[in-house]
Coordinates of N, CA, C and O in Angstrom, one line a residue:
X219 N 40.3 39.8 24.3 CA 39.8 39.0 25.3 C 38.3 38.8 25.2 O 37.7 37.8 25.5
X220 N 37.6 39.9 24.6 CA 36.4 39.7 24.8 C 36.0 38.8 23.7 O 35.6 37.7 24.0
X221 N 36.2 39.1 22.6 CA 36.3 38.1 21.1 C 36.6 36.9 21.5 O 35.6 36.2 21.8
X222 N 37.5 36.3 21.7 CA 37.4 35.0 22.7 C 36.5 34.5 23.7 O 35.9 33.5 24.1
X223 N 36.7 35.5 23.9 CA 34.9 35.0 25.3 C 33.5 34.8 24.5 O 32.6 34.0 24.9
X224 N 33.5 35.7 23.6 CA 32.2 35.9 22.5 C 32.2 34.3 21.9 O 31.3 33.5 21.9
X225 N 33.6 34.3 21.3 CA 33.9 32.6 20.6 C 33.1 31.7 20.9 O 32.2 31.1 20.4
X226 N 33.9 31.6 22.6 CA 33.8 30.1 23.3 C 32.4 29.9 23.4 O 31.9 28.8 23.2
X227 N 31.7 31.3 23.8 CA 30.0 30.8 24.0 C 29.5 30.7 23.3 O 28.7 29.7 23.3
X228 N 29.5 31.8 22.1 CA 29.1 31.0 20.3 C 29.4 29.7 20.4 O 28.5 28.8 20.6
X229 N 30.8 29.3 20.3 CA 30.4 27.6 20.3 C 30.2 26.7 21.4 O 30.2 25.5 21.2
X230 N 29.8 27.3 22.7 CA 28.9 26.8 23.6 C 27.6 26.4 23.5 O 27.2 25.4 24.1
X231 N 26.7 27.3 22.7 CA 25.4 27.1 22.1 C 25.4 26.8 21.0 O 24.3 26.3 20.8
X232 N 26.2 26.7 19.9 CA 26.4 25.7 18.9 C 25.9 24.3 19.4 O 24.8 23.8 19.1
X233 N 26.9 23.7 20.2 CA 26.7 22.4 20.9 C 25.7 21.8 21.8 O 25.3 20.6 22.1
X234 N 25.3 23.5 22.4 CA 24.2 23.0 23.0 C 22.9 22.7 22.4 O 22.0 22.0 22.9
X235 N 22.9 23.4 21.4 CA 21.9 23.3 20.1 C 21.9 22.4 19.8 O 20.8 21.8 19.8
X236 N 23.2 21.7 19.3 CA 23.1 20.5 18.2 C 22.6 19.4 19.5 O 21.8 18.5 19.3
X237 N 23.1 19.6 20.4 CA 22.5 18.2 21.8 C 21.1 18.4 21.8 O 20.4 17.5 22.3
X238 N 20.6 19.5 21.4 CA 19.0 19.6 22.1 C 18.4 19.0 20.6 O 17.4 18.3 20.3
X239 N 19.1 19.3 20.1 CA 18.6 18.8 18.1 C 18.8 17.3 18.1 O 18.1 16.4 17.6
X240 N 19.9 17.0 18.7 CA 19.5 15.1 18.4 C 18.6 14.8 19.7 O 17.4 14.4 19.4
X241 N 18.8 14.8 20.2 CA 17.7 14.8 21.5 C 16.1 14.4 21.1 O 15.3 13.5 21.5
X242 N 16.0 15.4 20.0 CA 14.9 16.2 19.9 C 14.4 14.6 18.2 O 13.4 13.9 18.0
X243 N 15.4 14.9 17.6 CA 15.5 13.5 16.6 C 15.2 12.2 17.4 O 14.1 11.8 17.5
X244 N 16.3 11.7 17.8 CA 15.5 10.7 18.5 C 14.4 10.5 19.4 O 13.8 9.4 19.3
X245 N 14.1 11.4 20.2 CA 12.6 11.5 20.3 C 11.7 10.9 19.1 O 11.2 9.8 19.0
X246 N 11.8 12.0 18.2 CA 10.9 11.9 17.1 C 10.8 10.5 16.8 O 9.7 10.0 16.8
X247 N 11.9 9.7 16.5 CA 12.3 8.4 16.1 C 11.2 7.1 17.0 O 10.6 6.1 16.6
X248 N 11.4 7.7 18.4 CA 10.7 6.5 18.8 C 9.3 7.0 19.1 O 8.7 6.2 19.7
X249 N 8.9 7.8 19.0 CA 7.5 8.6 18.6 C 7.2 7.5 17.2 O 6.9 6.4 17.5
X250 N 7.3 7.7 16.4 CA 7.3 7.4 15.0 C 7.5 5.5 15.1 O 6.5 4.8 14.9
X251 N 8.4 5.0 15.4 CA 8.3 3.2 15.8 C 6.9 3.3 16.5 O 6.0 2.5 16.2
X252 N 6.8 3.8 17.1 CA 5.4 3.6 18.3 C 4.1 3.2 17.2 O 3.3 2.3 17.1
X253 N 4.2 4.7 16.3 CA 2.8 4.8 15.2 C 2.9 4.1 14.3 O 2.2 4.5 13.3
X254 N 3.8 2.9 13.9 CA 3.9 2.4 12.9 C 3.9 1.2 13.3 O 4.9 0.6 13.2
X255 N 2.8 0.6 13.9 CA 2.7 -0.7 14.3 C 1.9 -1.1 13.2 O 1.1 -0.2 12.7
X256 N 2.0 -2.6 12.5 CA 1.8 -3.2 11.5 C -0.2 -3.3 12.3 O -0.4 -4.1 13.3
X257 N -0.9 -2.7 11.8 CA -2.5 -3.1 11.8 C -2.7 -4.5 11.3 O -2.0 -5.0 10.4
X258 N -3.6 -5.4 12.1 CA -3.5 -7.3 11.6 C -4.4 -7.6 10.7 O -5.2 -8.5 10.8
X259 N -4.5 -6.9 9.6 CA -5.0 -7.6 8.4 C -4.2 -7.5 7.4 O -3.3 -6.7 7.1
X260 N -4.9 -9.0 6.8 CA -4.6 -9.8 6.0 C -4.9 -9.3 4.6 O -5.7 -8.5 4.5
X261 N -4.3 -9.7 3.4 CA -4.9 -9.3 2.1 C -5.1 -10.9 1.4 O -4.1 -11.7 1.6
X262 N -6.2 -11.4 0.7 CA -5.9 -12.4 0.1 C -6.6 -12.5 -1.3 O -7.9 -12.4 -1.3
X263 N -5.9 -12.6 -2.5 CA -6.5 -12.7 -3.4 C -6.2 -13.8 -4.6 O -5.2 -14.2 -5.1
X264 N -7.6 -14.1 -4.8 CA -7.8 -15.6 -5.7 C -8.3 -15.5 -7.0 O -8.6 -14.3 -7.3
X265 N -8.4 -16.2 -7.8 CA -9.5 -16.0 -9.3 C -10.9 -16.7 -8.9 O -11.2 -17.5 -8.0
X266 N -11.6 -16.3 -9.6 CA -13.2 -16.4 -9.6 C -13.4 -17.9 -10.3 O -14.3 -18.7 -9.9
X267 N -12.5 -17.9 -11.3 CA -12.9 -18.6 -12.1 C -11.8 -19.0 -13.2 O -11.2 -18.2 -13.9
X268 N -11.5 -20.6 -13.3 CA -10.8 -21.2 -14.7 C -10.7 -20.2 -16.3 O -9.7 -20.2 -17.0
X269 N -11.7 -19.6 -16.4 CA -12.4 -19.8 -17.5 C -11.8 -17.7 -17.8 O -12.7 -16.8 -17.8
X270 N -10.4 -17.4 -17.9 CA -9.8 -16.0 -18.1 C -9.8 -15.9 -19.1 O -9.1 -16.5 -19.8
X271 N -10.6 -15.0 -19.6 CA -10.1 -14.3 -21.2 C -9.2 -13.1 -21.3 O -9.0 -12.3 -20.3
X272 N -8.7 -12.9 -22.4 CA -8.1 -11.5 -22.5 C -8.9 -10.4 -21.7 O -8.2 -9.8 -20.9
X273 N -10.5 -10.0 -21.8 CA -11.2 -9.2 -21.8 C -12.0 -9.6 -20.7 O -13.0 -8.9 -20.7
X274 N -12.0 -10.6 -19.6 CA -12.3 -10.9 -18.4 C -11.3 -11.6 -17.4 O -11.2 -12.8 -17.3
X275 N -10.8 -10.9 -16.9 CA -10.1 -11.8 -15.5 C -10.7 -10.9 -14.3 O -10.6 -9.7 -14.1
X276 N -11.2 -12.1 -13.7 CA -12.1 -11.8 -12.9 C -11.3 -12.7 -11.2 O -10.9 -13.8 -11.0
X277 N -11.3 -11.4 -10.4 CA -10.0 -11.7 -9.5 C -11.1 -11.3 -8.0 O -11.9 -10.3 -7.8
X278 N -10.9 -12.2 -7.2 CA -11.5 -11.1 -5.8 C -10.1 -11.2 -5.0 O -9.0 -11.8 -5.2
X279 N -10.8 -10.2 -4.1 CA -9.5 -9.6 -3.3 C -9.9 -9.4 -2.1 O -10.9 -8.6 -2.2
X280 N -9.6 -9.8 -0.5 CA -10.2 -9.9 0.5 C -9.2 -9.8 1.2 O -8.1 -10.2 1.0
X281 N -10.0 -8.8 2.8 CA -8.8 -8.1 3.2 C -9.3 -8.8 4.6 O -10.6 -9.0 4.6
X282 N -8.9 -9.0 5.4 CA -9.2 -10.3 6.5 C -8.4 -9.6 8.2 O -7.2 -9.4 8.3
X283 N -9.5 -9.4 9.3 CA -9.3 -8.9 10.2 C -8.6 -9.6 11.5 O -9.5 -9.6 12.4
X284 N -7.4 -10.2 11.8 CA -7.5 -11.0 12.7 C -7.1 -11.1 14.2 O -6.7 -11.9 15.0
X285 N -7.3 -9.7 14.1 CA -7.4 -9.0 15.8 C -8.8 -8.8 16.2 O -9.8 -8.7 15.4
X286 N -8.8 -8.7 17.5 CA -9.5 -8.6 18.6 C -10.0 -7.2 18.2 O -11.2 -7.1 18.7
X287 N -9.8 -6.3 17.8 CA -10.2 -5.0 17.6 C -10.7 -4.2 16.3 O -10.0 -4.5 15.3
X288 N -11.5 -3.5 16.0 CA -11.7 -2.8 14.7 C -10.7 -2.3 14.0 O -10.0 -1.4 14.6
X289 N -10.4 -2.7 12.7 CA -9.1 -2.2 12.1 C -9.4 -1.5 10.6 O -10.1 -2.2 9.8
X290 N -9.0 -0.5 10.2 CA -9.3 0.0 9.0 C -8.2 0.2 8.0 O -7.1 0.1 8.5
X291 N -8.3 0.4 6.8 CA -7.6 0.5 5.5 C -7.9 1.2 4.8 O -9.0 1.0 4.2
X292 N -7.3 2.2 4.5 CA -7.2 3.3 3.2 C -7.8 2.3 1.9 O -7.2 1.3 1.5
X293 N -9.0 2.8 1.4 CA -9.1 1.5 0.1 C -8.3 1.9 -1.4 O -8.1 1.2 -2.4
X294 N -7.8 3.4 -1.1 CA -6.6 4.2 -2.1 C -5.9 3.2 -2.6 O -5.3 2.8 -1.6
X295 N -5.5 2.5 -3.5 CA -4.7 1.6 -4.3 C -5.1 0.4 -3.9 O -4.2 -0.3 -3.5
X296 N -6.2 0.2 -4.0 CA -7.0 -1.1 -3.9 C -7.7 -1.5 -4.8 O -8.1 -0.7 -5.7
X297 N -8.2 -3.0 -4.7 CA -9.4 -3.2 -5.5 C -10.5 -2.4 -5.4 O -11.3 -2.3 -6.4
X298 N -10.6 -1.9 -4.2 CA -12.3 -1.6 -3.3 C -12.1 0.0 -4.0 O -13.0 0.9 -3.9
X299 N -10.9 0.2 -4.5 CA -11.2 1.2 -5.8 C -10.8 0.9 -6.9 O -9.9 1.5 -7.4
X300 N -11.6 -0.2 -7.8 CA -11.2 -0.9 -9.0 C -10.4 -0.5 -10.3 O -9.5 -1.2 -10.7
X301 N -10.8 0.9 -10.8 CA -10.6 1.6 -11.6 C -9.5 2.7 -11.8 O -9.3 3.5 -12.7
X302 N -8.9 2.4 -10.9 CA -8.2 3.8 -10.1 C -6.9 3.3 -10.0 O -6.9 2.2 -9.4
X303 N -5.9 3.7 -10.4 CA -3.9 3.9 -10.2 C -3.6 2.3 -10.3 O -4.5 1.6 -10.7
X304 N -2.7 1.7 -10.2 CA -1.9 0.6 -10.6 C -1.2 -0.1 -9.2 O -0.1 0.2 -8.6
X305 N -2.1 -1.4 -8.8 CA -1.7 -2.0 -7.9 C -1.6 -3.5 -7.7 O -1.3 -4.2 -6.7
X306 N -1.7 -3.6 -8.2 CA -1.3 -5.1 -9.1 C 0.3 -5.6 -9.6 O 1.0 -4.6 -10.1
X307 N 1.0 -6.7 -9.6 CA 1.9 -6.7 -10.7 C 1.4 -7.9 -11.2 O 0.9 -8.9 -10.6
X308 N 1.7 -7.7 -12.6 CA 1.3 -9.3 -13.4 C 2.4 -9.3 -14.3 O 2.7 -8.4 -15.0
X309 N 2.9 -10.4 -14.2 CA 4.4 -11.1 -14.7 C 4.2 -12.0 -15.7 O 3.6 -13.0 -15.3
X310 N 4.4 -12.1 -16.7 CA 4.4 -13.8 -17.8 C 5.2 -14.3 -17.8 O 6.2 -13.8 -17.4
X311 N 5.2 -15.4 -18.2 CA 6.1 -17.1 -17.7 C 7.8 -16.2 -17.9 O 8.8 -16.3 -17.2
X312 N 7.8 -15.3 -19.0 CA 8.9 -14.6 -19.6 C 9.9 -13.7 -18.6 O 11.1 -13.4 -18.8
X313 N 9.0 -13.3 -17.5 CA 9.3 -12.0 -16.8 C 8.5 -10.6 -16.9 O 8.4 -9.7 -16.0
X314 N 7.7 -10.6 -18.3 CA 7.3 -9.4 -19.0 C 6.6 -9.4 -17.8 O 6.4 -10.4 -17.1
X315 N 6.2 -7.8 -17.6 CA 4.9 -7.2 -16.8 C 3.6 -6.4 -17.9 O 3.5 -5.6 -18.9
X316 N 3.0 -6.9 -17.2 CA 2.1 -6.6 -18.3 C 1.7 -5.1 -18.1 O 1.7 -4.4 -17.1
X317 N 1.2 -4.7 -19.5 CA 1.3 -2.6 -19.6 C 0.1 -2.5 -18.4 O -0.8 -3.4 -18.3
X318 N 0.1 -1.7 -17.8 CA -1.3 -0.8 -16.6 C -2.0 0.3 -18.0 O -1.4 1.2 -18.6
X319 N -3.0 0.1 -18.1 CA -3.7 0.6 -19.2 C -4.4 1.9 -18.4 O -4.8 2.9 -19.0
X320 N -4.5 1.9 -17.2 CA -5.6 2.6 -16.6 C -5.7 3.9 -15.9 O -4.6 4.1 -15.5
X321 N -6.4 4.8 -15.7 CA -6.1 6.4 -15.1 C -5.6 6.1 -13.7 O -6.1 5.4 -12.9
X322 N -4.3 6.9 -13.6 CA -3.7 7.3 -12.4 C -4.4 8.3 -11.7 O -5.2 9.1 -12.3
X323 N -3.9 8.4 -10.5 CA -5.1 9.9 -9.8 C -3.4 10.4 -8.7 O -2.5 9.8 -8.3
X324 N -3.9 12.1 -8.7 CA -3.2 12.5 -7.4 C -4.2 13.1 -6.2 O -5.3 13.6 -6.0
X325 N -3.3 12.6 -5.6 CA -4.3 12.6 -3.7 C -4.0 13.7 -3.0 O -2.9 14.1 -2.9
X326 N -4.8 14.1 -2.6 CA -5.0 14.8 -1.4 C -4.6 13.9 0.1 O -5.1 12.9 0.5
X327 N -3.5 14.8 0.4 CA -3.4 14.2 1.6 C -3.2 14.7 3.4 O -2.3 15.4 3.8
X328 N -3.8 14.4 3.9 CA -3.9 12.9 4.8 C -5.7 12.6 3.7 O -6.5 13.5 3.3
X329 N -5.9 11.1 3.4 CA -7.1 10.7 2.8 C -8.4 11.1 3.7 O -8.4 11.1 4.9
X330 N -9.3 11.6 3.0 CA -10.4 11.7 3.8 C -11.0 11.0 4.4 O -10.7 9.8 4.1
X331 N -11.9 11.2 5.2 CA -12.0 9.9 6.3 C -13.2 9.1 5.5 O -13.5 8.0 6.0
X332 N -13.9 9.4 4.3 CA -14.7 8.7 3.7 C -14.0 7.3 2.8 O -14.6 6.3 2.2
X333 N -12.2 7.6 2.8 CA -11.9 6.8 1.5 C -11.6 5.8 2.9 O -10.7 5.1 2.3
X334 N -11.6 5.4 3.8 CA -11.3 4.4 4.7 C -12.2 3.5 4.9 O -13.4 4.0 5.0
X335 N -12.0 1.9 5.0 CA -13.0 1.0 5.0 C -12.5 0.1 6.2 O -11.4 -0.3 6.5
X336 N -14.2 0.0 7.1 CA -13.5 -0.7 8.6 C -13.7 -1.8 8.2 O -14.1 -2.0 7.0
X337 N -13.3 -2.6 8.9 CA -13.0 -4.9 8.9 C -13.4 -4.9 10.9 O -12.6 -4.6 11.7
X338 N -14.3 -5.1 11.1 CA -14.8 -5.3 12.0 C -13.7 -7.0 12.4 O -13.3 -7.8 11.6
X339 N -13.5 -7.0 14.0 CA -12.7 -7.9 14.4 C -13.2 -9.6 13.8 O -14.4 -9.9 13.6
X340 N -12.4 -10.4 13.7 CA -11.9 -11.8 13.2 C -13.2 -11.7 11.9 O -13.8 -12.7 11.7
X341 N -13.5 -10.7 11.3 CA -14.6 -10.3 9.8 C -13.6 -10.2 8.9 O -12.4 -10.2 9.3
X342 N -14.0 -10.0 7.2 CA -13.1 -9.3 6.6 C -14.3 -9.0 5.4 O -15.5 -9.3 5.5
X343 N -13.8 -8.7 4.7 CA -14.4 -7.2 3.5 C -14.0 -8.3 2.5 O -13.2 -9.1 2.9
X344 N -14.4 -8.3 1.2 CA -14.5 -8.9 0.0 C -14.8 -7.7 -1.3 O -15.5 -6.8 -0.9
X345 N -14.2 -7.6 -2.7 CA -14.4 -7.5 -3.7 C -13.9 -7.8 -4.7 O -12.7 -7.7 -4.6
X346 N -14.2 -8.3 -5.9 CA -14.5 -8.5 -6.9 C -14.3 -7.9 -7.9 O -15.3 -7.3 -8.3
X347 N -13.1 -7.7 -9.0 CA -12.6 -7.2 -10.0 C -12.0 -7.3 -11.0 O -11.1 -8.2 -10.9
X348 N -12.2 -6.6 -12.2 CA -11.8 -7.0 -14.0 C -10.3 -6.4 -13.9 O -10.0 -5.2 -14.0
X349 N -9.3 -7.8 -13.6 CA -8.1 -6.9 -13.9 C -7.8 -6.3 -15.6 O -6.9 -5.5 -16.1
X350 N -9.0 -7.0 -16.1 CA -8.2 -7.0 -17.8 C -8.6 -4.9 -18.2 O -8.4 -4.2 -19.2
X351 N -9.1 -4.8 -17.0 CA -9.9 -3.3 -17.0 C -8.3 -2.5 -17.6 O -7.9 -2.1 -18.7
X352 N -7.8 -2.6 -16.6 CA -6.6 -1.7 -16.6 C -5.2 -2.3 -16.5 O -4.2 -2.0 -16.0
X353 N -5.6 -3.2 -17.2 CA -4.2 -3.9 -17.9 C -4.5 -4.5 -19.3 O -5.6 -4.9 -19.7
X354 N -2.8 -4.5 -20.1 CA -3.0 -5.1 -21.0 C -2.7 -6.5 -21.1 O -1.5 -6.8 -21.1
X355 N -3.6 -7.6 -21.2 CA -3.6 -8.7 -21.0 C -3.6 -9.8 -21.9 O -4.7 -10.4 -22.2
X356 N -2.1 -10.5 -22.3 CA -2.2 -11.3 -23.7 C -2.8 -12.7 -22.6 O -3.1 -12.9 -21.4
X357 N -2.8 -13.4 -24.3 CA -3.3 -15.1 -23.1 C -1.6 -15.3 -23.2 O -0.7 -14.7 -23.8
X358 N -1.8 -16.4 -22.1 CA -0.4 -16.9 -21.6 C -0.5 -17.2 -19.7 O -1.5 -17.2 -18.9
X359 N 0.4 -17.5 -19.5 CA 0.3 -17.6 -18.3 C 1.0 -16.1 -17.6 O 1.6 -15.2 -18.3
X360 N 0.5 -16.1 -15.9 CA 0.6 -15.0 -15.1 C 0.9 -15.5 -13.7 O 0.4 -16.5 -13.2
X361 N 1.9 -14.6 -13.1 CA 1.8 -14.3 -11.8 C 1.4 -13.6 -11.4 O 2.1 -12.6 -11.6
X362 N 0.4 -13.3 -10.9 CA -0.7 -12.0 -9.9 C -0.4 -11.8 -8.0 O -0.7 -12.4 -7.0
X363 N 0.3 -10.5 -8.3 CA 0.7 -10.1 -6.9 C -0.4 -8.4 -6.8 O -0.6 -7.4 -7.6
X364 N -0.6 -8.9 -5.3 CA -1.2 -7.5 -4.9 C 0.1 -6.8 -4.6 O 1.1 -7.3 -4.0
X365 N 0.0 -5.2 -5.1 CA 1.3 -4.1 -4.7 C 1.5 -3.3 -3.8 O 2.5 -3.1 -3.0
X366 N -0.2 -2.7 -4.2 CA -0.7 -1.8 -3.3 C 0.3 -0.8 -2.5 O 1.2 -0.1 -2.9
X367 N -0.4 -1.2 -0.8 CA 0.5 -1.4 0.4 C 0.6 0.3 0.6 O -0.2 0.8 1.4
X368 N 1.4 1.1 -0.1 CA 1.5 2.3 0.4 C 0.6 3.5 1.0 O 0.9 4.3 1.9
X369 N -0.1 3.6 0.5 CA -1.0 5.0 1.4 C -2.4 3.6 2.0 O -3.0 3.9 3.0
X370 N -2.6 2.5 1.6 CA -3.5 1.5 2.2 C -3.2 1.0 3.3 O -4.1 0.8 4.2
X371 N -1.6 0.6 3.5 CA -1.4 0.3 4.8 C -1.0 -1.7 4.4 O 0.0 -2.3 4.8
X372 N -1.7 -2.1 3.9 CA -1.9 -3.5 3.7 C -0.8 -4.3 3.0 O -0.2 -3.7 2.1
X373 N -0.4 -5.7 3.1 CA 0.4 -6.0 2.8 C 0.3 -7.5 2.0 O -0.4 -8.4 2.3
X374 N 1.1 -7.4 1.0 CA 0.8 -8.6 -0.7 C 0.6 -10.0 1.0 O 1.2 -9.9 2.1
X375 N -0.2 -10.8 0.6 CA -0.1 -12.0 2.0 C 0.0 -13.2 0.7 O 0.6 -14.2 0.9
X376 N -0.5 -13.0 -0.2 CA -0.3 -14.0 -1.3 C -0.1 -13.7 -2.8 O -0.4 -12.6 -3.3
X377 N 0.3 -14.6 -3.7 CA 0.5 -14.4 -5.2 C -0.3 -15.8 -5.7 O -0.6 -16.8 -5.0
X378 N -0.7 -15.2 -7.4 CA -1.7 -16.3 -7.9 C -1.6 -16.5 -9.3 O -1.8 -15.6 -10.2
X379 N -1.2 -17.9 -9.5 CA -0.7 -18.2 -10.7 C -2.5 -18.3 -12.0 O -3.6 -18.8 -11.7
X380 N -2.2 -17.8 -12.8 CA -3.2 -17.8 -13.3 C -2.7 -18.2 -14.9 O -1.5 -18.1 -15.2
X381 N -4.1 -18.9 -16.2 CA -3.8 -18.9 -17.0 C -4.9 -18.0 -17.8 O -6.0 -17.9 -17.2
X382 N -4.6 -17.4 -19.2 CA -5.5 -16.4 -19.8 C -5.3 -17.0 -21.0 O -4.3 -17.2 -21.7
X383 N -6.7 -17.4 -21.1 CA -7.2 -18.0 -22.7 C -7.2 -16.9 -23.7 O -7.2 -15.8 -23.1
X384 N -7.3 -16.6 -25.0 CA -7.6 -16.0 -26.1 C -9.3 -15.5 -25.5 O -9.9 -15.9 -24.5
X385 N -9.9 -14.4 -26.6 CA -11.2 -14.4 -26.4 C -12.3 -15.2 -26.4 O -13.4 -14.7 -26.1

């Protein structure tokens, strides 16, 4: 009798456990919807210029504020860190992607508060960069998409056809 009694309340708190455990999940869940509200900037990126060689494509990339409020961006797989990991896709007329030539990095994480860049409200931030840096770039034609997005926060808002002359 007592074994039985020992049972039932073993699996009394089994259950009561697993109810305080989903409980306790969904909480977490709409905790988490709450902090993942999409921040309102914009990404937009254009060419500088007609005139692409293998060994110059010269791209800016502008990240555009269009709330009422100060909004920031991890610049971690950004242009506004030129040189640094692979965030780009460039496609030829074929499909090919073109090779990422360039040093990857591992992060420390949560980012330090120095790698974050503010966009002050309806403002935006601009730079300026050699994709041919860290890619391999035949002439031909391209599609140029921003990738980024993951530890930045920011999202591709456009793609850009481009052509790459010889040297």
């Amino acid at each position: 009798m007592l074994r039985q009694f020992s049972l039932i309340i073993g699996v009394g708190i089994i259950m009561f456990t697993g109810c305080q455990n989903q409980k306790t999940v969904s909480s977490a869940s709409k905790t988490k919807q709450t902090l993942t509200v999409t921040p309102k900037l914009a990404t937009h990126l254009r060419a500088d210029s007609n005139n692409l060689t293998t060994d110059s494509v010269i791209l800016s990339f502008t990240v555009a504020n269009h709330s009422d409020t100060m909004q920031r961006f991890c610049k971690w797989e950004t242009p506004f860190e030129p040189f640094l990991g692979k965030y780009m896709e460039i496609i030829d007329v074929q499909g090919n992607e073109a090779e990422f030539t360039g040093p990857m990095a591992k992060r420390m994480m949560p980012p330090p508060e120095e790698s974050y860049i503010q966009v002050s409200p309806h403002d935006s931030v601009s730079t300026v960069f050699n994709l041919a840096k860290n890619y391999s770039i035949k002439p031909g034609k391209y599609t140029v998409k921003y990738t980024g997005g993951g530890i930045s926060g920011l999202k591709p808002d456009n793609e850009i056809k481009i052509v790459v002359l010889g040297k």
